[in-house]
Short mmCIF file of C-alpha atoms and ligand atoms in Angstrom, two decimals:
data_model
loop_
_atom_site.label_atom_id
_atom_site.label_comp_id
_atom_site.label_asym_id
_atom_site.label_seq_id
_atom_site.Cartn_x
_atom_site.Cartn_y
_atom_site.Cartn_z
CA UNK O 1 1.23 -10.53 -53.86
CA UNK O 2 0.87 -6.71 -53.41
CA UNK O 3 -0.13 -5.46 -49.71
CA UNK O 4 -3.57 -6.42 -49.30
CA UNK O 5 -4.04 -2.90 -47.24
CA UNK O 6 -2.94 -0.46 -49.30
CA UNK O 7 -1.69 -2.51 -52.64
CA UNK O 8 -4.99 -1.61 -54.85
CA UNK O 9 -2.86 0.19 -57.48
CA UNK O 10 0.12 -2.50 -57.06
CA UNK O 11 0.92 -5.40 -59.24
CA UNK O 12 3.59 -7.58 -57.16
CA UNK O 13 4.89 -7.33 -53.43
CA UNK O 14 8.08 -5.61 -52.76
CA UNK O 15 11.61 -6.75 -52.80
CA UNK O 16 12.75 -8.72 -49.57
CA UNK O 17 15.06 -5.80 -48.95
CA UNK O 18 12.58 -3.06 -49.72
CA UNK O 19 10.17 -4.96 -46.48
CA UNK O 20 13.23 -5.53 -44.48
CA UNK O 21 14.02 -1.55 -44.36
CA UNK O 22 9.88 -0.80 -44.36
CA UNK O 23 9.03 -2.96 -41.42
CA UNK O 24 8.71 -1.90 -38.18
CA UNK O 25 6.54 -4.70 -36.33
CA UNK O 26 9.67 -6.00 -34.63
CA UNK O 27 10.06 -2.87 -32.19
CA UNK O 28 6.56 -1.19 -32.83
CA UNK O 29 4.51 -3.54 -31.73
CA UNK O 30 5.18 -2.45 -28.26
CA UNK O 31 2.50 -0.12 -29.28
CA UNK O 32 -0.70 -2.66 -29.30
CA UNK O 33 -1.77 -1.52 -26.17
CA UNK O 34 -2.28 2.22 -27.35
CA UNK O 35 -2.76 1.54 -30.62
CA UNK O 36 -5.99 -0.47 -29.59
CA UNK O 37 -6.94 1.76 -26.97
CA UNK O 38 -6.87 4.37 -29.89
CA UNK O 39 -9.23 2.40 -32.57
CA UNK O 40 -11.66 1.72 -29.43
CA UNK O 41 -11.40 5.51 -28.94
CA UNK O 42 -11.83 6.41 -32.79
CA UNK O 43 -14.43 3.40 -33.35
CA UNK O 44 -16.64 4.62 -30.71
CA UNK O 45 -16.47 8.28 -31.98
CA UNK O 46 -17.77 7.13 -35.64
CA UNK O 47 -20.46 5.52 -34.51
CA UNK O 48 -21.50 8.25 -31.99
CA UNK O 49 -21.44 10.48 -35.39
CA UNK O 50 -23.20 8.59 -37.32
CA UNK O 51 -20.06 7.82 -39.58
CA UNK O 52 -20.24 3.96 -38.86
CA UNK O 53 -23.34 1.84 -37.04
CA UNK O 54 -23.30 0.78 -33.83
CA UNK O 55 -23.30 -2.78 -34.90
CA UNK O 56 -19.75 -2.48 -36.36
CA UNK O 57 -18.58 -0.43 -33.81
CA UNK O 58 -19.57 -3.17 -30.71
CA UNK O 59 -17.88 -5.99 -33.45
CA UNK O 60 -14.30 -3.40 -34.04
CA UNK O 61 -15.04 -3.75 -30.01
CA UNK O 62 -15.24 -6.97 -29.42
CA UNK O 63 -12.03 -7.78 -32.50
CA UNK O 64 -10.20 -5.79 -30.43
CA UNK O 65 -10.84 -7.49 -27.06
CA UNK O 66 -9.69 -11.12 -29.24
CA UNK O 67 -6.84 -9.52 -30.32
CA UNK O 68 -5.37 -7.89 -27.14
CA UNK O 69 -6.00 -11.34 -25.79
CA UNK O 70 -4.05 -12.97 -28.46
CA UNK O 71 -1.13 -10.62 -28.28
CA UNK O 72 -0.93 -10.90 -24.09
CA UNK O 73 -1.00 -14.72 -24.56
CA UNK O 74 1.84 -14.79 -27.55
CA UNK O 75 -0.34 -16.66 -29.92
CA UNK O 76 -0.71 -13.36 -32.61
CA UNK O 77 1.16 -13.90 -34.86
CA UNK O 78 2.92 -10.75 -36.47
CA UNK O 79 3.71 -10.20 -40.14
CA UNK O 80 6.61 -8.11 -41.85
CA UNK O 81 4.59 -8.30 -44.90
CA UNK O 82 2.42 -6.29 -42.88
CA UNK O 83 4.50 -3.52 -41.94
CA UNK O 84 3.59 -2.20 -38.26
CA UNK O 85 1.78 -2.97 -35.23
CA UNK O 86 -1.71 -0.72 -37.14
CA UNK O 87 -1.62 -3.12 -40.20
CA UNK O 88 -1.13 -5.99 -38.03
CA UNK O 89 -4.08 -5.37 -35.95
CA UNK O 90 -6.52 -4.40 -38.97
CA UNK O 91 -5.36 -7.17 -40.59
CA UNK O 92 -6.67 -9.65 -38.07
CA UNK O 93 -9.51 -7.64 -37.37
CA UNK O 94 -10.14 -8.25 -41.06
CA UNK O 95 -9.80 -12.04 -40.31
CA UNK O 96 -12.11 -11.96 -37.36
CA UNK O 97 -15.14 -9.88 -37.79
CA UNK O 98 -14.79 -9.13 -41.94
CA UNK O 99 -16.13 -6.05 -43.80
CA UNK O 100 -16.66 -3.37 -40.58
CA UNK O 101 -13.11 -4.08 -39.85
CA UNK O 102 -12.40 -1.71 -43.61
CA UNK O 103 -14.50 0.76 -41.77
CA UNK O 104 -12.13 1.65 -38.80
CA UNK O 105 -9.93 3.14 -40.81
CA UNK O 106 -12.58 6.15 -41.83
CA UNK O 107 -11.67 9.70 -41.27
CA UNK O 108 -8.42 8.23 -40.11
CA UNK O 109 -4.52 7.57 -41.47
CA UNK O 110 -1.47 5.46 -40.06
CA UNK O 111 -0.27 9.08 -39.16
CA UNK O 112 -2.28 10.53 -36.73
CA UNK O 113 -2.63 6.95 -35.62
CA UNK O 114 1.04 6.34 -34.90
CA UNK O 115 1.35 9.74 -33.90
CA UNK O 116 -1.97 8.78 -31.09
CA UNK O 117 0.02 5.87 -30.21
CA UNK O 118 3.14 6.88 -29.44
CA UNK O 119 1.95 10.06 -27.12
CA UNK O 120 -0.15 7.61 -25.16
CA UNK O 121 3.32 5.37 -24.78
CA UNK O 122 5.84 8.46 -24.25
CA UNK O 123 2.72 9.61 -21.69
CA UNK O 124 2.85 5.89 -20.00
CA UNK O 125 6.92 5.85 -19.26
CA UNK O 126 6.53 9.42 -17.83
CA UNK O 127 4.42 8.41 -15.02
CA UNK O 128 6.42 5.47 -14.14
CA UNK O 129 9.47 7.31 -14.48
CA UNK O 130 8.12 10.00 -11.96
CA UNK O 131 6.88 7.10 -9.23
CA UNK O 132 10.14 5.35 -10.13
CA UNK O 133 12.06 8.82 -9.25
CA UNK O 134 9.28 9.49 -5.96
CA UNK O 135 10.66 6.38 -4.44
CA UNK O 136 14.52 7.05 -5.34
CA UNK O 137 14.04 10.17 -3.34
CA UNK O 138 12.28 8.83 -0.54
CA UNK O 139 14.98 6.60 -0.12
CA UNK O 140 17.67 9.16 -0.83
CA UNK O 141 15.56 11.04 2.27
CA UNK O 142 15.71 8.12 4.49
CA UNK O 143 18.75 7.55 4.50
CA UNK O 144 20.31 10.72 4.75
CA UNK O 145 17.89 11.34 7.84
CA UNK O 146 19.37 7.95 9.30
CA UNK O 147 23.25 10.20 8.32
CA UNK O 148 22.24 13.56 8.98
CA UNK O 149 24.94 13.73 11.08
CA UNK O 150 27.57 11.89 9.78
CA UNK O 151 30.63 13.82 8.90
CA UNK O 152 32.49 13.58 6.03
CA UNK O 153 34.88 15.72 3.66
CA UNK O 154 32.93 18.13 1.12
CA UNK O 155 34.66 18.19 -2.39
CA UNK O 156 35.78 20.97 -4.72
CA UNK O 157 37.74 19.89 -7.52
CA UNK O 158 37.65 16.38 -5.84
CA UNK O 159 40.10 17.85 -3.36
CA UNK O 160 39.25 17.88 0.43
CA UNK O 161 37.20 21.52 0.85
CA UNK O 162 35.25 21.59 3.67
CA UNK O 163 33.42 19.02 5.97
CA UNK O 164 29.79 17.86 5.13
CA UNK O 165 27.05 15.79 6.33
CA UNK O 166 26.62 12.97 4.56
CA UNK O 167 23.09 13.66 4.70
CA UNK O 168 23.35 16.90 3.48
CA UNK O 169 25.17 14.80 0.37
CA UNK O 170 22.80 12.89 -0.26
CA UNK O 171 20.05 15.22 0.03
CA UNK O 172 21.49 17.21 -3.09
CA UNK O 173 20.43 14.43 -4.94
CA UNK O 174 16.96 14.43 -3.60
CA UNK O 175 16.81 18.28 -5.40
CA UNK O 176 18.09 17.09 -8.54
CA UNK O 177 15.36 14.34 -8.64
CA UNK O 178 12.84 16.93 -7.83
CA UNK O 179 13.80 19.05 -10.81
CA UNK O 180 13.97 16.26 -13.13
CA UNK O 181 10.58 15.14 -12.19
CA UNK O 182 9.22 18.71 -12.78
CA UNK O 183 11.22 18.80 -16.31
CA UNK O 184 9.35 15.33 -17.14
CA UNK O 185 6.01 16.98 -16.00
CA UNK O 186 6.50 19.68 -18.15
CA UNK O 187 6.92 17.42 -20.90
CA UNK O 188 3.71 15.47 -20.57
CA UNK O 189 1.83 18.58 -19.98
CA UNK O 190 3.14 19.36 -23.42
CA UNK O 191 2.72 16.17 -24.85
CA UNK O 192 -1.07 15.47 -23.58
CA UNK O 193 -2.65 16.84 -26.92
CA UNK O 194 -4.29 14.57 -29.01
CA UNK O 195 -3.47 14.06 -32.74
CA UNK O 196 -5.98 11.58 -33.65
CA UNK O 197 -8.36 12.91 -36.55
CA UNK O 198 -5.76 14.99 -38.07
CA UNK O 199 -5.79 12.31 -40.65
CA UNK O 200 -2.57 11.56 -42.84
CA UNK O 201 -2.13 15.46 -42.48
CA UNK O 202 -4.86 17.64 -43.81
CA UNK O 203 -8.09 16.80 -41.34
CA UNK O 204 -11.13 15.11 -42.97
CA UNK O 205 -14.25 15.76 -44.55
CA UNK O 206 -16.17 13.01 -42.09
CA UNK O 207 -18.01 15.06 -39.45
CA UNK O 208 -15.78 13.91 -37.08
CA UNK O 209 -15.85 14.75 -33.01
CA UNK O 210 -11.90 15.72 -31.91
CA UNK O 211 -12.82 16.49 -28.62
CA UNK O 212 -14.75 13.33 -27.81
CA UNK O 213 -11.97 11.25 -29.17
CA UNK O 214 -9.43 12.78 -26.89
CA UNK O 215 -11.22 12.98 -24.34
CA UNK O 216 -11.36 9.19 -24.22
CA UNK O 217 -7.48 8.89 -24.60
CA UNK O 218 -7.12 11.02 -21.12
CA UNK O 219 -6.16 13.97 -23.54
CA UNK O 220 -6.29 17.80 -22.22
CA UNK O 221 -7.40 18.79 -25.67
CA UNK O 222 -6.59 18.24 -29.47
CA UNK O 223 -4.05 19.53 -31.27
CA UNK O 224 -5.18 22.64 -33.15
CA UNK O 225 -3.46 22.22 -36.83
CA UNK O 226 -3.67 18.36 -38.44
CA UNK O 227 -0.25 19.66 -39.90
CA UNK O 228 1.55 20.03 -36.98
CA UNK O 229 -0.60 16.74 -35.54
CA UNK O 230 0.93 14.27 -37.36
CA UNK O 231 4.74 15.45 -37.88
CA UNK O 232 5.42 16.60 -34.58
CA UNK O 233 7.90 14.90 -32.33
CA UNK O 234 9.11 17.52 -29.93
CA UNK O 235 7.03 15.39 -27.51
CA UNK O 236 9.60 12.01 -27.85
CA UNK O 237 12.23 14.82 -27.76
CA UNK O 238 11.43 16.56 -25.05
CA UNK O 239 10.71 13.63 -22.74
CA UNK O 240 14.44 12.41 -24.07
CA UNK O 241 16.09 15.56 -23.14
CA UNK O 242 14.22 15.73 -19.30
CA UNK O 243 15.34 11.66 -19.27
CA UNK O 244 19.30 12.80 -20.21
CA UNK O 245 19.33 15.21 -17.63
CA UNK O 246 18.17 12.92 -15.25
CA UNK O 247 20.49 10.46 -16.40
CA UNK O 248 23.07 12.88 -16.33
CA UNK O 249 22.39 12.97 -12.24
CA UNK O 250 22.06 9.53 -11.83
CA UNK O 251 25.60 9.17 -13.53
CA UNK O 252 27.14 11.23 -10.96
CA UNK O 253 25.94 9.73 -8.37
CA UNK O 254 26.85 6.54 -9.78
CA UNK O 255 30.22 7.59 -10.11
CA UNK O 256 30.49 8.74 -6.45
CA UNK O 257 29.61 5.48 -5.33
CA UNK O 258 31.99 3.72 -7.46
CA UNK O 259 34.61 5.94 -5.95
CA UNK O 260 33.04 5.84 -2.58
CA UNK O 261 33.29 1.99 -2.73
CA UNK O 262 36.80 1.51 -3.65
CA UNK O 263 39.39 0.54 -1.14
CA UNK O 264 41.05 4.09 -1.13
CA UNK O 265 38.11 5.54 -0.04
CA UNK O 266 35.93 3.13 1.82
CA UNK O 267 33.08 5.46 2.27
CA UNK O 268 30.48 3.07 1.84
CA UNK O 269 29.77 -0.52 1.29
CA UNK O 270 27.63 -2.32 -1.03
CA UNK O 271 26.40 -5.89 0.21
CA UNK O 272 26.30 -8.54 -1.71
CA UNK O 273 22.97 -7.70 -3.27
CA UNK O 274 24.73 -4.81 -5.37
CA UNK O 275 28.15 -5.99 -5.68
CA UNK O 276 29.94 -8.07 -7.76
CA UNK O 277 32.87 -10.28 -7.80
CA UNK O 278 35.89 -10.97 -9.67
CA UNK O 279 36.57 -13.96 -11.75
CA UNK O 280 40.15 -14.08 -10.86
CA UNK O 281 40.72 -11.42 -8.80
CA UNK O 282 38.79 -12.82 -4.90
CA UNK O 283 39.60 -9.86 -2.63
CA UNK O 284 37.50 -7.78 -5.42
CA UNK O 285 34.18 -6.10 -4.77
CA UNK O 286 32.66 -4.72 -7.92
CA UNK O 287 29.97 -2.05 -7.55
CA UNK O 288 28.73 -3.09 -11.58
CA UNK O 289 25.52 -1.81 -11.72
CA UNK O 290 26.55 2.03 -10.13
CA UNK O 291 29.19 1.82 -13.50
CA UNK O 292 26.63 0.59 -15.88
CA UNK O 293 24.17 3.21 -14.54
CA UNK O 294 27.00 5.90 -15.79
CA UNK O 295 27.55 3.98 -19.25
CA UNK O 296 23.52 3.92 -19.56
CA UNK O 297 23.47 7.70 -19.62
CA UNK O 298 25.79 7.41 -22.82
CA UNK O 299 22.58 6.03 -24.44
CA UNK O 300 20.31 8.09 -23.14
CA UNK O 301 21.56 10.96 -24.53
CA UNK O 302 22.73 9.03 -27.40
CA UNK O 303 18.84 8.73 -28.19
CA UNK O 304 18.02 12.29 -27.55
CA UNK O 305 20.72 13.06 -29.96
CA UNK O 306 19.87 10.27 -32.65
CA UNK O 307 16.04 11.47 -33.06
CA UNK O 308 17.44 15.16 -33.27
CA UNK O 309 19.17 14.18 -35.88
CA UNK O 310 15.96 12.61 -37.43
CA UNK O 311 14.03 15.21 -37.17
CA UNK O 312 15.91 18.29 -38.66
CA UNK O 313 16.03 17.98 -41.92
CA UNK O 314 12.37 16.63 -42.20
CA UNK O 315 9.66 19.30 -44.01
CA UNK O 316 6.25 18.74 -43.34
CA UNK O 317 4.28 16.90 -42.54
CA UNK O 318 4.92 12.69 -42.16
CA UNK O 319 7.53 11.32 -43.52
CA UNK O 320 8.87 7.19 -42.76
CA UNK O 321 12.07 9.04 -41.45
CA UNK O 322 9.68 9.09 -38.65
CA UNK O 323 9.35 5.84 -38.12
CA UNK O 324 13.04 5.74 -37.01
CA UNK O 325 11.58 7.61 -33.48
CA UNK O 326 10.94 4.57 -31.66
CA UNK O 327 13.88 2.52 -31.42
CA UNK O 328 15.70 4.74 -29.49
CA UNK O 329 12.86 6.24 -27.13
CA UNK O 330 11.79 3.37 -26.49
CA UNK O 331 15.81 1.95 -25.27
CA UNK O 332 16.77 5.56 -23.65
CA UNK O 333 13.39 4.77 -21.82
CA UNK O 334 13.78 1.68 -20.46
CA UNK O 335 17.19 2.22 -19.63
CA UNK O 336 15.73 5.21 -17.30
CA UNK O 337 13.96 3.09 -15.93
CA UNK O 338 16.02 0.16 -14.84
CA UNK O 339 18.82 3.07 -13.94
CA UNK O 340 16.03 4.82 -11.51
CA UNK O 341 15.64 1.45 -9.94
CA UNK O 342 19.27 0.33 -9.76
CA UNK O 343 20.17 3.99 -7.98
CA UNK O 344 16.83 3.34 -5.53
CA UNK O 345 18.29 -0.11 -4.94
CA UNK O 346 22.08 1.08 -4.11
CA UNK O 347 21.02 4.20 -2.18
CA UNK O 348 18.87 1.85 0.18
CA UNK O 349 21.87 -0.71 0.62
CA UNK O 350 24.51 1.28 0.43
CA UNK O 351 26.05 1.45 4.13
CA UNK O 352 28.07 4.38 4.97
CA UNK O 353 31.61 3.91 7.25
CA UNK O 354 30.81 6.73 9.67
CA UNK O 355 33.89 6.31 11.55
CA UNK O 356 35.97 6.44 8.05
CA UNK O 357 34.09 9.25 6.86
CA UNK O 358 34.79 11.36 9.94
CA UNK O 359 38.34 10.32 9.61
CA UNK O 360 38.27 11.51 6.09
CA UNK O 361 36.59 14.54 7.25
CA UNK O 362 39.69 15.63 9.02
CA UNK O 363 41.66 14.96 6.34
CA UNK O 364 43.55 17.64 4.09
CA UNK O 365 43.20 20.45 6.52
CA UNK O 366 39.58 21.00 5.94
CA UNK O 367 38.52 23.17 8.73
CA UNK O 368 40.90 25.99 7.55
CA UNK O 369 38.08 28.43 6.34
CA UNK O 370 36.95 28.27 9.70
CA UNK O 371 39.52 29.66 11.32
CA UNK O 372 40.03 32.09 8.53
CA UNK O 373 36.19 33.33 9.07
CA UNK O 374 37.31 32.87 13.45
CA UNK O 375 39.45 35.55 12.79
CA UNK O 376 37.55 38.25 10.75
CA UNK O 377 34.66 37.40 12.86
CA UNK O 378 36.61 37.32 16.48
CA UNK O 379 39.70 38.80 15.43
CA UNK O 380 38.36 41.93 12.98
CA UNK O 381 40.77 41.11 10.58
CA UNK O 382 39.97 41.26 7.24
CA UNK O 383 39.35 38.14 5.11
CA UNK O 384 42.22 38.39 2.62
CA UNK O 385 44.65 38.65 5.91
CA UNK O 386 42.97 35.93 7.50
CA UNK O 387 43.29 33.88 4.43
CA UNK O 388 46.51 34.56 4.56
CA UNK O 389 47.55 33.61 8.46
CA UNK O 390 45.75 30.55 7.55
CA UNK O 391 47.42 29.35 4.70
CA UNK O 392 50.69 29.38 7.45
CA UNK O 393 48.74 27.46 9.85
CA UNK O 394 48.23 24.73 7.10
CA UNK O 395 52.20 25.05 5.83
CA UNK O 396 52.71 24.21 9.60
CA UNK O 397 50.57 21.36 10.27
CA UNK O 398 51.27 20.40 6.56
CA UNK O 399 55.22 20.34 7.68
CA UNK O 400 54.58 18.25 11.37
CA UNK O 401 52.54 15.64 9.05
CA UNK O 402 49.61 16.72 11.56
CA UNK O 403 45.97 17.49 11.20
CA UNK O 404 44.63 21.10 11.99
CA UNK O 405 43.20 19.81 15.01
CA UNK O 406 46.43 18.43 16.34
CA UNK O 407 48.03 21.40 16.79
CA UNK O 408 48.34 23.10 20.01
CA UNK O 409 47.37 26.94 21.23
CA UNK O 410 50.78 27.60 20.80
CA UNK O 411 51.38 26.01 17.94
CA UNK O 412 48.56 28.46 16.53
CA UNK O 413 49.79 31.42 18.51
CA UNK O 414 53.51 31.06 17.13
CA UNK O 415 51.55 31.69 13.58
CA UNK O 416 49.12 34.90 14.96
CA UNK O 417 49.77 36.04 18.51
CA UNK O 418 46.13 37.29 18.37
CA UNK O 419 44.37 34.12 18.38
CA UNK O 420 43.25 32.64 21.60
CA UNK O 421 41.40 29.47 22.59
CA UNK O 422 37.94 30.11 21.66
CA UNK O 423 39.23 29.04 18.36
CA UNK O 424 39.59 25.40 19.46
CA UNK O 425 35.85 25.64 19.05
CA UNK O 426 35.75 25.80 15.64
CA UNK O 427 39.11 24.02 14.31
CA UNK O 428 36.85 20.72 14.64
CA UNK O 429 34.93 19.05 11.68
CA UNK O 430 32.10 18.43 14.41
CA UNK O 431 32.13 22.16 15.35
CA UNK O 432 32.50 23.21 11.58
CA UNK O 433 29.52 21.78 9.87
CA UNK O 434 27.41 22.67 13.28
CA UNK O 435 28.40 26.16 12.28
CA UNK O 436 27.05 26.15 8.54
CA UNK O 437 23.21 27.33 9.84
CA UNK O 438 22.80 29.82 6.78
CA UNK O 439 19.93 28.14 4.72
CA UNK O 440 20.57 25.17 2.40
CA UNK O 441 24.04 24.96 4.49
CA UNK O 442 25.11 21.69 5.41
CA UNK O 443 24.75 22.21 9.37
CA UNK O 444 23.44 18.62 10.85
CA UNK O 445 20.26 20.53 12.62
CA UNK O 446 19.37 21.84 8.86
CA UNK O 447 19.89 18.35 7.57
CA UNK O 448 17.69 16.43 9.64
CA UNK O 449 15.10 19.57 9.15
CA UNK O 450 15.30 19.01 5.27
CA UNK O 451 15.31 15.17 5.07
CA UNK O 452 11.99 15.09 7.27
CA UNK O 453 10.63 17.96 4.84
CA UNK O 454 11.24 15.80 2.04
CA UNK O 455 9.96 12.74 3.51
CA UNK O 456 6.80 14.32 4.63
CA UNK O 457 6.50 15.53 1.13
CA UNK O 458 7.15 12.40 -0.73
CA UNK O 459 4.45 10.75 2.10
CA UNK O 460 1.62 12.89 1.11
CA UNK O 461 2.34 12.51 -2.88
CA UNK O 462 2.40 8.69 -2.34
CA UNK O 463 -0.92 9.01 -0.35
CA UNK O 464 -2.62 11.00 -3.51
CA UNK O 465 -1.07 9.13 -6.22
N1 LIG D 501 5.01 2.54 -39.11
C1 LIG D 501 4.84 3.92 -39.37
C2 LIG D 501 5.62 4.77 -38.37
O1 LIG D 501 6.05 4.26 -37.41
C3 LIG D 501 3.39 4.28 -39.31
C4 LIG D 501 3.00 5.43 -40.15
C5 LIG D 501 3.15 5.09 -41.57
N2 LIG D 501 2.55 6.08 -42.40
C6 LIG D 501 2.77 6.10 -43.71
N3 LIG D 501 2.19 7.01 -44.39
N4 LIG D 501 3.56 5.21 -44.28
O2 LIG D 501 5.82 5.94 -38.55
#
């Protein structure tokens, strides 16, 4: 039998293989929601311009309401030989309310419709990504307020540089969610243009009402050429390059904790809620989901890659190519997602070792730039011979197997007969990140300042959303 949609000037069906490659009901159909929302949209604008009656457009209605029914209670049942989630639905609308069923599809092609669809979908996973990424921060926030004070080594190169908060840490992360939430509200500002009524890519000759239509779909406007309308996917593309960054972030962190957890480290701990164990190995503690949340951003940007590739050979306007967007939005998406909730969920259980971490802090001779900056700022000397009479403090301490702070006044004065003991008030970790006032720096009083900032923020966004 030929397709009883578009199979007038068909003899026989196609090949089993030929619908195996053509279908797309098996991932698209997680488009019923928009794609109904659309034909209520487009229904209601026909009969409004006197392209259908009334009386078919309350029965597309009321199909509509059976069939989103039917698909939320899993008793729809979805066809291959019908292609896609559009021809499914018409199909039963056929089935349920007869001839004005043929009707919805006036002034109107599977292109702007899947095009309609998919915006309102992309738009959908924004939001939640950005109230997904809202909470992340505000428990990023609240927990480095609880730390704002907690000392621990600062990295360069992964080798001790100089001590940090671990609030101030953690509160770099907060920024980085901040910009990727403005990078995915630039995208749906871009995206929120509505393609519906461009047709299969020329417009149409039914007096048609764009504005109305998107208007209805929470649209700012339509899009201005019917070309462009239905072969554009710099919106999927966009949204996937804002999610890689993001998941670019989370992958970092995700690979701090994992180092942070491990025995050599002990930074923090993961409870049991966001570990896992070992199936022969019992004294093991496996943070899993912070090294899955790195391996998800492989995807991620796998997908922003994959639809690149999709799209950059393609001339205008649709072609099925197309049709190969979804898949991996729709996986790069929900692996955002689950990623933005698995961080939220180890940043709120994660427990830091504050005693460790200060220990740490000491560590590998980190306070040396202080009393390289004591002695240009005390001393007058200049910075390159201040380096320099520090880099023999460190070969000293370095040579006792002692810390910087273990060393005596003489110890220091055998090095630099200049230096006296107001520099005992700065060779501390304690005294060192107190001293880093200069904005952004990592001083605790700045901390605590920022993380309430941010939390005050993130209050009064939660109270307007
Ligand atoms: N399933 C198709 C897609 O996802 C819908 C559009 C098909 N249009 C067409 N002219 N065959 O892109």
């Amino acid at each position: 039998m030929s397709n009883k949609m578009w199979g007038g000037r068909f003899s026989r069906g196609p090949d089993a293989v030929m619908e195996a490659i053509n279908a797309s009901i098996d991932f698209d159909r997680r488009l019923y929601a928009q794609d109904i929302a659309g034909s209520r949209a487009h229904a209601a604008m026909l009969a409004d311009c006197g392209i259908i009656s009334a009386e078919d457009a309350a029965a597309i209605n009321k199909g509509l309401d059976t069939i989103a029914s039917e698909i939320e209670a899993g008793s729809f049942s979805f066809s291959s030989a019908l292609e896609d989630i559009h021809m499914n639905i018409e199909a039963r609308l056929k089935d349920l309310i007869g001839e004005a069923a043929g009707r919805l599809h006036t002034a109107r092609s599977r292109n702007d419709q899947v095009a309609t669809d998919f915006r309102l979908y992309v738009r959908d996973s924004l939001d939640r990504l950005d109230a997904g990424l809202a909470a992340y921060q505000e428990a990023l926030a609240a927990k480095a307020l609880q730390h704002f004070d907690a000392v621990m080594p600062g990295f360069t190169h992964l080798q001790s540089a100089q001590p940090v908060t671990f609030g101030h840490h953690l509160l770099a992360y907060v920024e980085m969610a901040s910009r990727d939430r403005g990078r995915l509200a630039d995208a749906r500002r871009r995206l929120n243009q509505c393609p519906l009524g461009a047709a299969a890519l020329a417009g149409t000759s039914f007096p048609i009402d764009r504005e109305k239509t998107a208007r209805a779909l929470g649209f700012d406007a339509p899009m201005a050429n019917s070309l462009d309308a239905v072969s554009a996917r710099d919106f999927v593309l966009e949204a996937l390059a804002a999610s890689a960054i993001c998941a670019t972030h989370m992958s970092r962190f995700a690979e701090e904790i994992v180092l942070w957890s491990s025995a050599q480290f002990r930074f923090v701990t993961l409870s049991d809620a966001y570990s896992t164990g070992s199936s022969i190995m019992p004294q093991k503690r496996n943070p899993d989901a912070a090294e899955l949340v790195r391996a998800k951003a492989g995807r991620i940007i796998g997908a922003l890659v994959s639809l690149s590739v999709v799209m950059k050979g393609l001339p205008l306007a649709y072609s099925k190519d197309m049709q190969e967007d979804k898949e991996p939005a729709f996986d790069a998406l929900d692996a955002l997602e689950l990623v933005v909730l698995a961080m939220t969920g180890m940043v709120a259980d994660m427990e830091p070792d504050r005693a460790r971490l200060r220990e740490a802090a000491g560590a590998g001779f980190a306070t040396a730039t202080d009393i390289a900056d004591w002695l240009v700022r005390e001393k007058r000397m200049a910075f390159r011979d201040a380096h320099h009479v520090t880099g023999r403090i460190v070969a000293l301490a370095e040579a006792r197997g002692v810390g910087l702070e273990d060393l005596s006044l003489d110890d220091l004065r055998s090095v630099e007969a200049s230096i006296d003991a107001g520099v005992l008030d700065v060779i501390g970790v304690e005294s060192s990140v107190a001293s880093r006032t200069s904005l952004g720096g990592t001083a605790p009083e700045n901390v605590k300042a920022a993380a309430q900032r941010w939390l005050d923020t993130l209050k009064v966004e939660r109270a307007e959303r």
